[in-house]
Short mmCIF file of C-alpha atoms and ligand atoms in Angstrom, two decimals:
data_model
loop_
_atom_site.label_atom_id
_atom_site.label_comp_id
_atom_site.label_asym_id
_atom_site.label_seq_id
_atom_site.Cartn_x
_atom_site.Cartn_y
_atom_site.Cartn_z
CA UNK A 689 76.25 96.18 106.61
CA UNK A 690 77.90 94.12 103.94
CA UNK A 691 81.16 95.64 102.19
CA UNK A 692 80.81 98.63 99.53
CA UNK A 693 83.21 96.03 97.28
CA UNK A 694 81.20 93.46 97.21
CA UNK A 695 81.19 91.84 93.61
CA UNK A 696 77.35 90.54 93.86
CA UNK A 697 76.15 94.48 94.18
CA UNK A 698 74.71 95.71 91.51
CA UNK A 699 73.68 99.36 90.62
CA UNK A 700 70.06 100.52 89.17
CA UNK A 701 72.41 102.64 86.95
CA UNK A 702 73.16 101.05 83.59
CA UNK A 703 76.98 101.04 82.52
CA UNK A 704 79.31 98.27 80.81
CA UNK A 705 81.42 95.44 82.64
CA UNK A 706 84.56 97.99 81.47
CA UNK A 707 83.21 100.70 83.27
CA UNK A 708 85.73 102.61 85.09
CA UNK A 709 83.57 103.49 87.74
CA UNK A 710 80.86 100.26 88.78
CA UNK A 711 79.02 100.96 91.70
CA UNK A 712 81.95 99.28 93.85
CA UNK A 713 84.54 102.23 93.30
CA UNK A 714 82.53 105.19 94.17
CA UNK A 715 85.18 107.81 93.40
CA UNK A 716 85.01 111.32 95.14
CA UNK A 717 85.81 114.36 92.48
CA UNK A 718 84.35 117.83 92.23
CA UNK A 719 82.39 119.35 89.12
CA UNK A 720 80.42 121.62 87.67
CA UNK A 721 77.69 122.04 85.45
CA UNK A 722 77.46 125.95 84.69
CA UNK A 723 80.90 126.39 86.14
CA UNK A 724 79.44 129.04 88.60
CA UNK A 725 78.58 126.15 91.17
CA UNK A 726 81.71 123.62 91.76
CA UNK A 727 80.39 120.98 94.43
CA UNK A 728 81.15 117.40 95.23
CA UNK A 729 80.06 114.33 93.42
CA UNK A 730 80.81 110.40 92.82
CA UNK A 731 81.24 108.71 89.56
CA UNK A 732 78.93 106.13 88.82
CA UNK A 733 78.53 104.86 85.27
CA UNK A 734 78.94 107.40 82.66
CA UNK A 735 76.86 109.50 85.78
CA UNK A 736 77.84 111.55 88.66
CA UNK A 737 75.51 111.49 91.72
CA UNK A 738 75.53 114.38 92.78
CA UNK A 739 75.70 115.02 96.69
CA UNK A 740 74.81 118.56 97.11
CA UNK A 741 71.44 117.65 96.33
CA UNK A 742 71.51 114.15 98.12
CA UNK A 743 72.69 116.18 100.95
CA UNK A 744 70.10 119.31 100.90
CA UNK A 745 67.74 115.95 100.81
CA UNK A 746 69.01 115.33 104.44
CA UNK A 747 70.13 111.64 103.22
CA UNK A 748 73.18 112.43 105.01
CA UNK A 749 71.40 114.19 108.43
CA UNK A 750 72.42 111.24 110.92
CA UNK A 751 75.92 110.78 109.45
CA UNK A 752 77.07 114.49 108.96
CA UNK A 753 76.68 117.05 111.23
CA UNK A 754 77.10 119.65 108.66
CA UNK A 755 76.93 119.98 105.07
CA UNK A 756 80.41 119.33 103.51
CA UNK A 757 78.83 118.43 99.95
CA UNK A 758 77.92 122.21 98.14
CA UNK A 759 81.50 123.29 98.81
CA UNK A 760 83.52 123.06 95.72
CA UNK A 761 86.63 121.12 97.70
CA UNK A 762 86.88 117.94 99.57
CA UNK A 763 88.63 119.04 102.47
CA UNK A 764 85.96 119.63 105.21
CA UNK A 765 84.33 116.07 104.55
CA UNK A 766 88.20 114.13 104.44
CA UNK A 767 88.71 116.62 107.78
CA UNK A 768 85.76 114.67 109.41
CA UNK A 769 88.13 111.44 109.34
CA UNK A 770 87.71 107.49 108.75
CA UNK A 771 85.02 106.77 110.10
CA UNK A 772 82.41 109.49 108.57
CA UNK A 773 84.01 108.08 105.20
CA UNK A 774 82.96 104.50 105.86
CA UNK A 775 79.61 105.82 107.16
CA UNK A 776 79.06 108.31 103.61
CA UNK A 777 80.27 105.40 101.36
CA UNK A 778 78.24 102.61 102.98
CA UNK A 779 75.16 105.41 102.40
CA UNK A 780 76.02 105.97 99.27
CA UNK A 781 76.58 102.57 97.96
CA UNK A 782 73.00 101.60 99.43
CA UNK A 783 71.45 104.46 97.65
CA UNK A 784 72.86 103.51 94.31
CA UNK A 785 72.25 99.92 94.52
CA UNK A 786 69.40 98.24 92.93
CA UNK A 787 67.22 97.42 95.57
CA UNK A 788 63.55 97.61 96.84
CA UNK A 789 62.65 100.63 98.86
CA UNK A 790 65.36 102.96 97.93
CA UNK A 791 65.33 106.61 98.45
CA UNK A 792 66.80 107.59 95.50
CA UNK A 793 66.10 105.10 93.00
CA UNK A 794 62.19 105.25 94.19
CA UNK A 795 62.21 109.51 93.96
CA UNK A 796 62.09 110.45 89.80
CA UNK A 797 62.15 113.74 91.19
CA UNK A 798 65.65 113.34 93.47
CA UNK A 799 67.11 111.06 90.80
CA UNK A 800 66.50 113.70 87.62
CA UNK A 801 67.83 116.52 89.63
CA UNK A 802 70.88 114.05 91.41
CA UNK A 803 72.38 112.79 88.22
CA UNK A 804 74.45 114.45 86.07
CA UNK A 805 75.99 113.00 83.06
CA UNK A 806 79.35 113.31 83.18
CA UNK A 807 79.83 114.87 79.11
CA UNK A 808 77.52 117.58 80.52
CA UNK A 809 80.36 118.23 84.00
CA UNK A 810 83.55 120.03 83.75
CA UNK A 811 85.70 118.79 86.58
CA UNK A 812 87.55 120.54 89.09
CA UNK A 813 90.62 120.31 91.34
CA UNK A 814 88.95 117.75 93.98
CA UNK A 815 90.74 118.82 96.70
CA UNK A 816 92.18 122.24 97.84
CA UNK A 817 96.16 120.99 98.20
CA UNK A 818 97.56 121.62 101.45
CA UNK A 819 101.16 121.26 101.09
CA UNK A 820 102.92 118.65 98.08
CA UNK A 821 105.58 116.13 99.00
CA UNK A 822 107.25 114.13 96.43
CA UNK A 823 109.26 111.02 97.41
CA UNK A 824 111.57 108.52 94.99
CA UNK A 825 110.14 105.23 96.40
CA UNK A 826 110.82 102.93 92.82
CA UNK A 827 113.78 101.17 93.38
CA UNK A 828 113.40 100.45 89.59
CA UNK A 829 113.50 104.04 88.83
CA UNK A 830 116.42 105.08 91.41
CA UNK A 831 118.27 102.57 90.13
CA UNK A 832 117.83 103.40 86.55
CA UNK A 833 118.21 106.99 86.97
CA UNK A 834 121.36 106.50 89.42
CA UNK A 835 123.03 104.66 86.38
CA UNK A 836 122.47 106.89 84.34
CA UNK A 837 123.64 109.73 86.28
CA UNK A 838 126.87 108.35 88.06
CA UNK A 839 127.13 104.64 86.24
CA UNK A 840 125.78 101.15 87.91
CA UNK A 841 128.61 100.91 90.35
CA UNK A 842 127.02 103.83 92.44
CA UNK A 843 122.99 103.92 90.92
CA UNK A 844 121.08 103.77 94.02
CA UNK A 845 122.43 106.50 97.01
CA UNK A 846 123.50 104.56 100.80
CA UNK A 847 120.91 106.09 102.05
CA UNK A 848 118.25 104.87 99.77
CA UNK A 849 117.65 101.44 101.40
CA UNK A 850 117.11 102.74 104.70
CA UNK A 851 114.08 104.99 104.18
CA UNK A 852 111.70 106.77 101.88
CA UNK A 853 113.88 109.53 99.79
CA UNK A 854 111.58 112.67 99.33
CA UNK A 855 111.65 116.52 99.39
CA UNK A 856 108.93 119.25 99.94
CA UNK A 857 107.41 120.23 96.71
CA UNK A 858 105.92 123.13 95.57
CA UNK A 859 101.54 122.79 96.10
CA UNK A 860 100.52 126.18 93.78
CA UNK A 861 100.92 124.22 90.40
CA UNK A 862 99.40 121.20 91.21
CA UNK A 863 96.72 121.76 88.52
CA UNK A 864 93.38 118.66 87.15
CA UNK A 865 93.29 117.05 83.91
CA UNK A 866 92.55 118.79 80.98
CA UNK A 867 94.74 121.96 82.00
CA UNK A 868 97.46 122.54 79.40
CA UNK A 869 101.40 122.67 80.68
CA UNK A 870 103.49 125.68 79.18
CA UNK A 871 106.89 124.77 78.24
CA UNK A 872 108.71 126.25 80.86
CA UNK A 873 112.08 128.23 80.41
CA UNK A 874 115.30 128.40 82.66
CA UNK A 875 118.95 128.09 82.89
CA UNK A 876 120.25 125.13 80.83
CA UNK A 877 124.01 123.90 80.29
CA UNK A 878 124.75 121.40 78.36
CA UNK A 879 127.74 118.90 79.14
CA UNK A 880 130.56 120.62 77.79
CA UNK A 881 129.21 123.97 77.85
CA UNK A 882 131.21 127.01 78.56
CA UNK A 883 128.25 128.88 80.12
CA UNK A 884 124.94 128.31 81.54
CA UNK A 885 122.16 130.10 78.75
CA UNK A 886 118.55 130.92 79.16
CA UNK A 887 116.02 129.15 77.22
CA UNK A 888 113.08 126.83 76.49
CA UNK A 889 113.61 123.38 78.21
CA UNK A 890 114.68 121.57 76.07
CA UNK A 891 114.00 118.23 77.66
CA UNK A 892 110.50 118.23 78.95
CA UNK A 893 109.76 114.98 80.42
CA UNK A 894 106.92 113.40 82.46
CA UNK A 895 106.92 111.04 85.49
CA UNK A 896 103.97 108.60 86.03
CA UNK A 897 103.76 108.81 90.15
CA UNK A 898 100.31 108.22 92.03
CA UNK A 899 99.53 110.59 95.06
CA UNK A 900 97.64 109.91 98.08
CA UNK A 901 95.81 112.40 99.67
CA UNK A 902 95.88 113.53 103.72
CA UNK A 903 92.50 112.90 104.61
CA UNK A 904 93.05 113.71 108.73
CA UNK A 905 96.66 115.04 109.71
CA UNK A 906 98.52 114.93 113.12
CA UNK A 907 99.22 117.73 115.82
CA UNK A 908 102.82 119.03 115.63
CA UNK A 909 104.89 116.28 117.53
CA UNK A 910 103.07 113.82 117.70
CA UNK A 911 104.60 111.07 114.66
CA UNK A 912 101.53 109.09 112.57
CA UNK A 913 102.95 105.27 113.55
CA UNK A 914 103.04 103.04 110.52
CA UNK A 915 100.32 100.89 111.77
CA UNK A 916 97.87 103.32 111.68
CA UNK A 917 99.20 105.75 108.42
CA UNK A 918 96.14 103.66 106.39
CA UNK A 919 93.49 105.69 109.15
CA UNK A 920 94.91 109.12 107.77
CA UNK A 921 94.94 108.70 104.15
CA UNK A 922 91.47 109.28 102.41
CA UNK A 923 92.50 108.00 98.84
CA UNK A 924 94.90 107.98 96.04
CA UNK A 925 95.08 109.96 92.38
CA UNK A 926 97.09 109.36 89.35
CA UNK A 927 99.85 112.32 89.19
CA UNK A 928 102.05 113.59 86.58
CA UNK A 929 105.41 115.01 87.99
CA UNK A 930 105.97 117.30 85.11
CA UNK A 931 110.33 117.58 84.76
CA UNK A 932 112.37 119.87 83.10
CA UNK A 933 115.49 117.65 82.58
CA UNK A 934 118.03 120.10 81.26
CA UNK A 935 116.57 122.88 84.52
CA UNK A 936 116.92 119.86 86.44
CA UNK A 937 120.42 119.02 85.54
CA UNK A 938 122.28 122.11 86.02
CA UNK A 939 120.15 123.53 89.20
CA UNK A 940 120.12 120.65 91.45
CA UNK A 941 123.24 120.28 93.03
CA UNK A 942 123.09 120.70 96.04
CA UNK A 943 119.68 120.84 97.53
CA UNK A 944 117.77 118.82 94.50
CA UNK A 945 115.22 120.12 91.69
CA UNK A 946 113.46 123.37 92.34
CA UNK A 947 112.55 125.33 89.25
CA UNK A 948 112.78 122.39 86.96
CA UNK A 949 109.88 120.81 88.55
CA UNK A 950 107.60 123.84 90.38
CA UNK A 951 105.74 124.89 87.15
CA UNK A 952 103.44 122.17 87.06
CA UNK A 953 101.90 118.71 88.91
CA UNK A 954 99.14 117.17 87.30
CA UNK A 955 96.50 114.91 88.83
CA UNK A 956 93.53 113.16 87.77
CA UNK A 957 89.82 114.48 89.16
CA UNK A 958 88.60 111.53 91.15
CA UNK A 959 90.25 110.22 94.59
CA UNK A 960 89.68 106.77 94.63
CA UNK A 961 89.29 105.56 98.07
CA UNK A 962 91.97 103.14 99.58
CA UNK A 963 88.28 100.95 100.75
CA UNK A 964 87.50 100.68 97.14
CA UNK A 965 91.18 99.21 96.79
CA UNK A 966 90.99 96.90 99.38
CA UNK A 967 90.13 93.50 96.98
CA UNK A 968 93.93 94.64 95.02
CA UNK A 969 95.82 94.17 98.35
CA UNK A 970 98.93 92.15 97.61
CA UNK A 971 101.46 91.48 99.93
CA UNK A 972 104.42 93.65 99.91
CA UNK A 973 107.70 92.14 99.01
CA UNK A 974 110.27 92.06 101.78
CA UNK A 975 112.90 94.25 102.21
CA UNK A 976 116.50 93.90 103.07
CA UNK A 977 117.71 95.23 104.92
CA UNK A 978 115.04 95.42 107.02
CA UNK A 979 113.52 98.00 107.61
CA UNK A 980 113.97 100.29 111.09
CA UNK A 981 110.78 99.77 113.63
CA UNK A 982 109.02 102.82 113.09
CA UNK A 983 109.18 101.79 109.10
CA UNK A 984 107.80 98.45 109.93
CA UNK A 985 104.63 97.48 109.36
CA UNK A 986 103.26 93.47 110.87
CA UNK A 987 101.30 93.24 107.40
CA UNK A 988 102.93 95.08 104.83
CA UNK A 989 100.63 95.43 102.04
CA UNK A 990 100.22 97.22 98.59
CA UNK A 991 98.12 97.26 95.95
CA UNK A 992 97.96 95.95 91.78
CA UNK A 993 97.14 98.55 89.56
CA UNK A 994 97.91 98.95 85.95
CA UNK A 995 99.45 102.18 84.97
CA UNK A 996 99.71 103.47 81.53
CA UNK A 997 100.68 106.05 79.53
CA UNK A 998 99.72 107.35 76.03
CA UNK A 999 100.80 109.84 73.53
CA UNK A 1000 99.17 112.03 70.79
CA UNK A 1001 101.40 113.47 68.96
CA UNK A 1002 100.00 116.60 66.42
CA UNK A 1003 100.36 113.70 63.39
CA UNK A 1004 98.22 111.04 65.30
CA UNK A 1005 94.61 110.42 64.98
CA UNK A 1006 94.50 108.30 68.35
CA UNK A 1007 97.04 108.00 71.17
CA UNK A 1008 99.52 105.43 71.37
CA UNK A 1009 100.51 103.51 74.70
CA UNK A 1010 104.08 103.86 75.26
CA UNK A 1011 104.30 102.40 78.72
CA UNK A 1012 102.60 100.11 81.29
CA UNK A 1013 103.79 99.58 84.84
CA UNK A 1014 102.14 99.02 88.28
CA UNK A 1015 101.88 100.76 91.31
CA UNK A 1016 102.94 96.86 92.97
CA UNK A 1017 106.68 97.59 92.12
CA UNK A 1018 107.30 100.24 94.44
CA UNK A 1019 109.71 99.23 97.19
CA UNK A 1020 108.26 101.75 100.35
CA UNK A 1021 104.57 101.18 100.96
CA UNK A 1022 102.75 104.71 101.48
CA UNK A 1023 102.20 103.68 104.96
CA UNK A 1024 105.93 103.97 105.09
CA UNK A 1025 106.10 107.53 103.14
CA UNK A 1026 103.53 108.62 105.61
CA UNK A 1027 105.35 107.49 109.23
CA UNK A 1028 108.58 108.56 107.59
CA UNK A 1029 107.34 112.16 106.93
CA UNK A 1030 106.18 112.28 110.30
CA UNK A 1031 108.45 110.75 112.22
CA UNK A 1032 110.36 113.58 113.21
CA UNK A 1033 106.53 115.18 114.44
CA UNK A 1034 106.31 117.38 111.00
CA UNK A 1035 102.30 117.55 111.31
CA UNK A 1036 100.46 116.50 108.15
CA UNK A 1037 97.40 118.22 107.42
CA UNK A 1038 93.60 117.60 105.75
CA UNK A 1039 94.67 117.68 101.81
CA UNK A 1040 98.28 117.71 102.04
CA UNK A 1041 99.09 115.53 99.20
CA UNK A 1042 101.90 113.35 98.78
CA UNK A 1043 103.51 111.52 95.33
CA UNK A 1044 105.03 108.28 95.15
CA UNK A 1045 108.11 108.85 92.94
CA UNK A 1046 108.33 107.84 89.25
CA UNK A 1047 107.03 103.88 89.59
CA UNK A 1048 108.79 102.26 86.89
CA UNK A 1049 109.51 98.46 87.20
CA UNK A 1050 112.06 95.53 85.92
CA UNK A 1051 110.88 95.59 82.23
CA UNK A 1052 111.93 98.33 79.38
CA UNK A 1053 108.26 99.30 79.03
CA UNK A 1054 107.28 99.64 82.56
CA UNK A 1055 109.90 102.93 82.64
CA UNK A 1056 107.39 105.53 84.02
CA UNK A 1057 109.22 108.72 81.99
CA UNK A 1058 111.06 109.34 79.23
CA UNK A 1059 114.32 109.63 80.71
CA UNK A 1060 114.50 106.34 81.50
CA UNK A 1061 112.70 104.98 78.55
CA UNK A 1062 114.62 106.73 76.06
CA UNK A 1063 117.70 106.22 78.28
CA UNK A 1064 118.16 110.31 78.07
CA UNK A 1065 118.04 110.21 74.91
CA UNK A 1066 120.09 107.59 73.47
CA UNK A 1067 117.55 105.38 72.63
CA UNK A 1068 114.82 107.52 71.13
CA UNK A 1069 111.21 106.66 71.25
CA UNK A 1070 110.03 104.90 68.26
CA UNK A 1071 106.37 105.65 67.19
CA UNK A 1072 103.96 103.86 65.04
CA UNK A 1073 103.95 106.52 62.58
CA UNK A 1074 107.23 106.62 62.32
CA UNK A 1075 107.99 109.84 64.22
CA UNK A 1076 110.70 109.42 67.45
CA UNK A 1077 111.01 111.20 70.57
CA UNK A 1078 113.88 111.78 72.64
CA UNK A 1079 111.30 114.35 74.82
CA UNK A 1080 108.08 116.13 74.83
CA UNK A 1081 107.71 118.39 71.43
CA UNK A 1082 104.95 121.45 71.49
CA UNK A 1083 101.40 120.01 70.98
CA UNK A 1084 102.14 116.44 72.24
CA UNK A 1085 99.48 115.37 74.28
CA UNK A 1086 100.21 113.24 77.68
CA UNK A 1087 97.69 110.89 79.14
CA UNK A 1088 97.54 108.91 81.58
CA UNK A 1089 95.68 105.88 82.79
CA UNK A 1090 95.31 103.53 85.93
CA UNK A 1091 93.17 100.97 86.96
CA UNK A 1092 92.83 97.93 88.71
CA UNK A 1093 91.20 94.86 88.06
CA UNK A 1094 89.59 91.29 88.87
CA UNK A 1095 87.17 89.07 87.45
CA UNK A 1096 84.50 91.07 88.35
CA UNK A 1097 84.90 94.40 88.33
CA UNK A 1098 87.42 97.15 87.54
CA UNK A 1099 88.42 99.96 89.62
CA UNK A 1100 89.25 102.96 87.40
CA UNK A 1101 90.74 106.11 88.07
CA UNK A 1102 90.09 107.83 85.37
CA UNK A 1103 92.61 110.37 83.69
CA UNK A 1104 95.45 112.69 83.46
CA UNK A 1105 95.37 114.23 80.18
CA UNK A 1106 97.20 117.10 79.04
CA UNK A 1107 98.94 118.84 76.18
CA UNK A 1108 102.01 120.70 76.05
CA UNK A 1109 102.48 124.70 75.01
CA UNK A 1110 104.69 126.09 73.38
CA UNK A 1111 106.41 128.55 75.64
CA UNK A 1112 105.28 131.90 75.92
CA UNK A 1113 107.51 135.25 74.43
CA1 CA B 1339 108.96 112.98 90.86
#
């Protein structure tokens, strides 16, 4: 069996050398086309293949020993672990490729009935979320934020060095693309404020993180070595950490943000798989001090992908990029996150989803939120049409992008698009 990255394949679906989604990403989401019937598909093209019915066609009988496809979440097929998911790619891969004697490229019937286009889907929350984790691994962003906060004599904690900062999130709001944020409301006090006061945030902000996804956990105990972290995590998705800055600012001393980040998480519908990443492996920088052995890996590797944002305000025709960074800047791999978490034998479980922290990088526009690109505030955002932002106004739209990309093919991950609410009463 050759590998499902291979540049040479080639699909019998038609789509553009800029697709997002050639027949060498094969991105797991779920949709619908009625919206009574949510079930699992893959992106291919502009098309979704849908595997309900490549299922109920038994094209998955000697892999799957159940059907896992008509259920409108991906957790019982990630439960069934790595190597069903090598087996269901490689299957699918073979059925969309454009070869001689092919099951569903042969069968008009299976193919009208297996293909959706994806204007006609609505898409779903892929997976149902387990538990959310978010960690702080940019030291780009920690470092910018830390100066900020307490000056650039003290920017990045002791602690931060030694392992993977994170804190146990809130999994109720993480919410798909296309689902609008309401500006949330809580306790604000401005610097030099008498008295805390109750009222819109006034600082909404986002935070351009990716998340991987638990595909198979660990029993209670029993730590997920580093080595083998890659085995337990079925894919990644672009996620918006949605912050309340002025919430954030009053609420989180001591034990870190709570309200001013639990209203909302957004993520984007498909999970890319980390085996459709595997041609963007770059080796990890080093890291001093060194890391302890349970965070050290004997190939540390991560990957290149571009990450963008874009805004629409309610005066543009067309969104406007107003960053670009890359998931290669951040300093702990998420093999690290993963044996970290673990370590102390916290048991991970099928859809538990983790973010990476804010991944900003050395440049001005690789800052991954407005905080740091506006430097809070004192350097406001300058848009094309002559409007500024110092944060998120009602009606602004947030979207984000990732992708990444070689000479053949591009790897796309679709979006995270949403607009913000005014807030309600
Ligand atoms: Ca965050």
């Amino acid at each position: 069996m050759g590998s499902t990255t291979d540049p040479k394949l080639k699909s019998f679906i038609q789509y553009d050398r800029n697709t997002q989604f050639p027949i060498q990403n094969l991105p797991y989401g779920v949709f619908s086309t009625d919206e009574k019937n949510p079930r699992v598909g893959v992106a291919i093209g502009d098309y979704i293949l849908d595997l309900k019915v490549v299922e109920a066609n038994g094209l998955f009988s000697d892999i799957l020993d159940e059907p896992v496809f008509h259920l409108p979440e991906l957790n019982p097929f990630m439960a069934k672990g790595k190597e069903i998911w090598t087996k269901v790619r490689q299957r699918i891969s073979k059925l969309l490729q454009d070869t001689q004697n092919n099951e569903l490229k042969d069968n008009e019937d299976l193919k009208k009935k297996a293909l959706v286009h994806q204007k006609n889907a609505k898409m779903h929350l892929p997976f149902r979320v387990g538990e959310f984790t978010d960690f702080y691994a940019s030291r780009y962003h920690a470092t910018n934020v830390g100066t900020i906060i307490r000056g650039p004599e003290n920017a990045l904690q002791p602690n931060w060095l030694h392992l993977p900062v994170g804190y146990h999130g809130r999994a109720s709001s993480v919410i798909v693309s296309g689902k609008d944020i309401v500006r949330p409301k809580g306790q604000i006090k401005p610097s030099g404020a008498e008295q805390p006061f109750f009222s819109p945030t006034r600082f909404l902000d986002f935070e351009f993180e990716m998340g991987f996804v638990v595909g198979t956990g660990n029993e209670l105990g029993h730590p997920i070595p580093v080595e083998k972290a890659k085995d337990h995590i079925f894919g990644l998705v672009i996620l918006n950490d949605w912050s309340a800055r002025d919430i954030q600012g009053w609420e989180y001393r001591p034990l870190g943000p709570f309200t001013a980040k639990n209203f909302a998480t957004s993520i984007s519908p498909w999970v890319v798989t980390l085996e459709a990443l595997e041609p963007f492996m770059v080796k990890k920088e080093d890291q001093d001090p060194m890391p302890m052995d349970y965070l050290k890996s004997s190939n540390p590797l991560t990957y290149d992908i571009v990450l963008e944002t874009y805004l629409q305000t309610i005066e543009m025709k067309e969104p406007e990029r107003i960053m670009r960074s890359n998931f290669k800047y951040l300093y702990w791999t998420i093999d690290q996150m993963l044996a970290h978490h673990t370590v102390t034998g916290c048991n991970m479980r099928t859809g538990d989803l983790c973010g990476t922290g804010t991944i900003s990088g050395p440049e001005k526009e690789t800052r991954a939120c407005l905080l740091e690109l506006t430097w809070r505030g004192k350097e406001p955002l300058q848009l094309s049409n002559g409007e500024t932002r110092k944060a998120l106004q009602d009606y602004d739209r947030v979207i984000m992008k990732a992708y990444a990309e070689n000479e053949h093919f591009r790897i796309g991950f679709g979006e995270v698009s949403s607009q913000v609410l005014p807030s309600i009463g």
